PDB file of C-alpha atoms in Angstrom:
ATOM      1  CA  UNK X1092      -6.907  10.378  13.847  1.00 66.00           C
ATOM      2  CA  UNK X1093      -5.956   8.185  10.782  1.00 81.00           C
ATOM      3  CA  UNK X1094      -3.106   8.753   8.925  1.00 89.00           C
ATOM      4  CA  UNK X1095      -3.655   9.240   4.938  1.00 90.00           C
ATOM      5  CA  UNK X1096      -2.368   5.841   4.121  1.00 91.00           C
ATOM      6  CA  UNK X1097      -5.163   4.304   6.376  1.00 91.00           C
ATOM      7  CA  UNK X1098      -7.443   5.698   4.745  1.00 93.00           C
ATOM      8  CA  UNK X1099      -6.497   4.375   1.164  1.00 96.00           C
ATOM      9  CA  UNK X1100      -9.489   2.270  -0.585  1.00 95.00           C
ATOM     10  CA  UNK X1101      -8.762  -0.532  -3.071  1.00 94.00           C
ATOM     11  CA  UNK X1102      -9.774   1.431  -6.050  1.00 94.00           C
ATOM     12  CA  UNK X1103      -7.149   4.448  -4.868  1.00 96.00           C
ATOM     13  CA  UNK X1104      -5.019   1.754  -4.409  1.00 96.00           C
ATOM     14  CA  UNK X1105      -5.051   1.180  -8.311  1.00 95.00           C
ATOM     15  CA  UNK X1106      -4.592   5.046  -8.802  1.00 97.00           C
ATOM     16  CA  UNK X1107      -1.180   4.849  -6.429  1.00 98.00           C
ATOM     17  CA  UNK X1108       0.361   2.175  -7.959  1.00 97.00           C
ATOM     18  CA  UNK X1109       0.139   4.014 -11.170  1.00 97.00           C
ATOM     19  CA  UNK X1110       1.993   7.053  -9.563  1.00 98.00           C
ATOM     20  CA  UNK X1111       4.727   4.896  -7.847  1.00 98.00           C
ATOM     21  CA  UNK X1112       5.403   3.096 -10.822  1.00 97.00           C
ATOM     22  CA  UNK X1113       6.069   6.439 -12.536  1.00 97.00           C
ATOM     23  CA  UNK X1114       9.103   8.119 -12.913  1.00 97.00           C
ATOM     24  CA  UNK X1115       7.843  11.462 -11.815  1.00 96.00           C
ATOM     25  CA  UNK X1116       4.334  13.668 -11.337  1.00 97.00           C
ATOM     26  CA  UNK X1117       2.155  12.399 -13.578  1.00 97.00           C
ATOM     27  CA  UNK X1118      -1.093  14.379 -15.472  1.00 96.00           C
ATOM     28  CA  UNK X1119      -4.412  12.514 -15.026  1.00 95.00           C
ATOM     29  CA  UNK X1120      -4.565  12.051 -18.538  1.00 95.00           C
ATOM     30  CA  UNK X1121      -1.524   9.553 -17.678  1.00 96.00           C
ATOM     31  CA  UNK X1122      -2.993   8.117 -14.772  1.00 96.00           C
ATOM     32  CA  UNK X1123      -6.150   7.215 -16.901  1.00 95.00           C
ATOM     33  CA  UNK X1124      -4.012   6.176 -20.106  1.00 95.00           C
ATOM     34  CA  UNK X1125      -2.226   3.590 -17.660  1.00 95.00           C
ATOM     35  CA  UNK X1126      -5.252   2.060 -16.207  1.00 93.00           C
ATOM     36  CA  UNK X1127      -7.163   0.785 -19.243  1.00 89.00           C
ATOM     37  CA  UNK X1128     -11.043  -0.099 -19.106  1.00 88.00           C
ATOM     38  CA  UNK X1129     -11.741   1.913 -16.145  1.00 87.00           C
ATOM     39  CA  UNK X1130     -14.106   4.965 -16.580  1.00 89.00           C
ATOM     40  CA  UNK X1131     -11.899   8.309 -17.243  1.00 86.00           C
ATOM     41  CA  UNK X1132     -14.511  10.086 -14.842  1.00 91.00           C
ATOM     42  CA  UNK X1133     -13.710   7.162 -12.252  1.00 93.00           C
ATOM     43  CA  UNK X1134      -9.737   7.510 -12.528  1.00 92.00           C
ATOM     44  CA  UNK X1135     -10.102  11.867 -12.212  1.00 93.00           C
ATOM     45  CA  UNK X1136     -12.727  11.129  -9.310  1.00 95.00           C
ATOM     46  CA  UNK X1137      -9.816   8.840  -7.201  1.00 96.00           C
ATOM     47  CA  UNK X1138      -7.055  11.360  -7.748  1.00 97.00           C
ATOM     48  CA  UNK X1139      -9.340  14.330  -6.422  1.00 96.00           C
ATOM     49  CA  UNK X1140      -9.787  11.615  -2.996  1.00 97.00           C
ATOM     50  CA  UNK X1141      -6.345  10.449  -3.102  1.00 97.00           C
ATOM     51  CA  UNK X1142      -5.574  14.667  -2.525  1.00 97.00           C
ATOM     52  CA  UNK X1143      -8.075  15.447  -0.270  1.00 96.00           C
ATOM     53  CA  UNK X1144      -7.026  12.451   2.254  1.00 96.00           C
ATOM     54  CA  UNK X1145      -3.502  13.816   1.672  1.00 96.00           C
ATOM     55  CA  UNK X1146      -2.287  10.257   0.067  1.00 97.00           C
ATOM     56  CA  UNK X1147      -1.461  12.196  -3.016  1.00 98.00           C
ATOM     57  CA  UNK X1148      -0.579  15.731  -3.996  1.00 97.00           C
ATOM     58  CA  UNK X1149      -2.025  17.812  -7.063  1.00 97.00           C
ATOM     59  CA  UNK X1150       0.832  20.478  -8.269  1.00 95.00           C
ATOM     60  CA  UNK X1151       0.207  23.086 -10.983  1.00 92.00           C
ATOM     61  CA  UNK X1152       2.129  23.242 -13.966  1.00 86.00           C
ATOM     62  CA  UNK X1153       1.546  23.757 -17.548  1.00 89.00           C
ATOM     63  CA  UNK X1154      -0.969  20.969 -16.077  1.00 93.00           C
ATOM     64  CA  UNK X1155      -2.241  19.851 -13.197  1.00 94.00           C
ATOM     65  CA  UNK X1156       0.226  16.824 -12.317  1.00 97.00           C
ATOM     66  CA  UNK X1157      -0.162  14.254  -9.299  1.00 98.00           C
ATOM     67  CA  UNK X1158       2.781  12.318  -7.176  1.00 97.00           C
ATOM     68  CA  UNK X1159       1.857  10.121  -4.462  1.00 98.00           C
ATOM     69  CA  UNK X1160       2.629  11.532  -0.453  1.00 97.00           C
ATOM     70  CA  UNK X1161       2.375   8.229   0.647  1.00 97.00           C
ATOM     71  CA  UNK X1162       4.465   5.092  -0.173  1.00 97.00           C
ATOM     72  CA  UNK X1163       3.882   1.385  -0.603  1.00 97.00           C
ATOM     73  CA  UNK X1164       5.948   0.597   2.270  1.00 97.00           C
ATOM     74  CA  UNK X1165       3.691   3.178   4.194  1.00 96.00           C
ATOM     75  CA  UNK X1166       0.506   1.462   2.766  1.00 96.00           C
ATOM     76  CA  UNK X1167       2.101  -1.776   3.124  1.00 96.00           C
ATOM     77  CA  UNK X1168       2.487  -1.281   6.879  1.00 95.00           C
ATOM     78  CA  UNK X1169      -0.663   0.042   7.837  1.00 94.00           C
ATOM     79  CA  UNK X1170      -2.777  -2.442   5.609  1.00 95.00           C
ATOM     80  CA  UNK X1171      -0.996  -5.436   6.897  1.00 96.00           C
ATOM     81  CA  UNK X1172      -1.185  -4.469  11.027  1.00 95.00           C
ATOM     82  CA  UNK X1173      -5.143  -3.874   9.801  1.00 94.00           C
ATOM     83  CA  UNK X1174      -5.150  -7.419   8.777  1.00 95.00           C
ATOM     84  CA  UNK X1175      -3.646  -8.400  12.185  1.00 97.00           C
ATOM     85  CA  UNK X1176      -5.867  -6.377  13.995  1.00 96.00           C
ATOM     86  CA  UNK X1177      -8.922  -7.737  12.315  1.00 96.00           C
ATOM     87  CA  UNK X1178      -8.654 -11.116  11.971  1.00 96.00           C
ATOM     88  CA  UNK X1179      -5.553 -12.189  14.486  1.00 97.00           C
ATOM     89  CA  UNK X1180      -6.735  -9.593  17.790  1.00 96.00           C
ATOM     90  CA  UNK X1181      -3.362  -7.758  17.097  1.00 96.00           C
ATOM     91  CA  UNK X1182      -1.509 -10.848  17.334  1.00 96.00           C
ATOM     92  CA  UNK X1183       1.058 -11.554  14.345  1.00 94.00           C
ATOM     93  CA  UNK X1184       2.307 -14.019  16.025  1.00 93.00           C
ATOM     94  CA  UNK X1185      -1.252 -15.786  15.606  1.00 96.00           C
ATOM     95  CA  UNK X1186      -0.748 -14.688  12.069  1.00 95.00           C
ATOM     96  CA  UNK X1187       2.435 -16.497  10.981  1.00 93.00           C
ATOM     97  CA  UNK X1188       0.904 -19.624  12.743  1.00 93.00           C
ATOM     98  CA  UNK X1189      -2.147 -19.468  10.656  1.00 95.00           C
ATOM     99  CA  UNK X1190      -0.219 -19.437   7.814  1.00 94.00           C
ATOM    100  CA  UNK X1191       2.258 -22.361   8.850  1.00 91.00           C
ATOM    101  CA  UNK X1192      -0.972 -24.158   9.784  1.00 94.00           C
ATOM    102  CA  UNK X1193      -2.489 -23.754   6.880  1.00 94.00           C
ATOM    103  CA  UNK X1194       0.526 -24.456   4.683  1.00 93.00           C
ATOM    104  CA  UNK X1195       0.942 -21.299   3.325  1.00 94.00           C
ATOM    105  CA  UNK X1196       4.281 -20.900   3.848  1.00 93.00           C
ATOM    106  CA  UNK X1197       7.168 -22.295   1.463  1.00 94.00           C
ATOM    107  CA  UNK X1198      10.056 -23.811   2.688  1.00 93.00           C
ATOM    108  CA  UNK X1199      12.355 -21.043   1.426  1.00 96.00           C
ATOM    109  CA  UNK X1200       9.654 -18.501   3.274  1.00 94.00           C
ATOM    110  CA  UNK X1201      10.221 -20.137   6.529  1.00 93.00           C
ATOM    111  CA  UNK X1202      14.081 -20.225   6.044  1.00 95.00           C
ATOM    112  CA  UNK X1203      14.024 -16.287   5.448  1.00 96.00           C
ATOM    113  CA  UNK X1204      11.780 -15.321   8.381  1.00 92.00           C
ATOM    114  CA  UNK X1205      13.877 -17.631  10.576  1.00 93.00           C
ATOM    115  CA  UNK X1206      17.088 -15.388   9.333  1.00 95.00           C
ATOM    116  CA  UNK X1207      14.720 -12.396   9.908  1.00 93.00           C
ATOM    117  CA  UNK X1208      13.989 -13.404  13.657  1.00 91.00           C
ATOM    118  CA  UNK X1209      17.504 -14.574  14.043  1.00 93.00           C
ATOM    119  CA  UNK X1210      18.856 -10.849  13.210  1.00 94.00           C
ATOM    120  CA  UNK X1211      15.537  -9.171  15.091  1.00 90.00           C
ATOM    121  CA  UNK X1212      17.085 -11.249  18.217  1.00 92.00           C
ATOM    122  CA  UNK X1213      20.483 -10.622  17.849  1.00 90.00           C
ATOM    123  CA  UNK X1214      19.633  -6.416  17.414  1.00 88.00           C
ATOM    124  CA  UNK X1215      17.111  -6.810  20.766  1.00 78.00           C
ATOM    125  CA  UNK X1216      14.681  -6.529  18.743  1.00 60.00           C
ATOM    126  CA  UNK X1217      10.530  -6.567  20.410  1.00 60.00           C
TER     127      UNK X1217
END
């Protein structure tokens, strides 16, 4: 069973940012006011999704107002160990070397995922 935040496409990816950059529930009025250029009917159709793969939630107020049930972090996580999955076979160590290979990785990047390993070692961390 997938959770909702696997289940997130790019375009309702667009619609959560919206509602995580918001202060509180928004109205889809809001949701299409903040993402200019795309098709009203497009923005209303994503929102209905985002609900019915529980990503978002649809309360009733004076209006019908959304807030996201998922969070970037959530997304974040999910999205990235798909990415290691797919293209690494589940290895993320195979993923950082790619990236060092490649020279994708700034000095200052290595430096803070060395103190990142450093404290995952010192906590007995995987």
């Amino acid at each position: 069973m997938h959770t909702p935040a696997e289940r997130v496409t790019d375009a309702e990816l667009d619609i959560l940012r919206v509602l995580w950059a918001a202060p509180g529930p928004m109205t889809a009025a809001e949701v299409r006011a903040a993402l200019p250029g795309r098709n009203p009917d497009t923005a209303k159709t994503l929102l209905r999704r985002l609900c019915q793969k529980g990503a978002a939630a649809q309360l009733k107020r004076d209006v019908f107002v959304y807030r996201p049930l998922v969070t970037s972090a959530e997304l974040a996580r999910c999205r990235t160990q798909r990415l290691i999955d797919t293209l690494y076979g589940g290895s993320a160590k195979a993923m950082v070397a790619a990236m060092a290979q490649n020279d994708l990785l700034r000095r200052e990047d290595v430096e803070e995922l060395r103190r990142m390993f450093d404290a995952l070692c010192r906590m007995g961390g995987k």
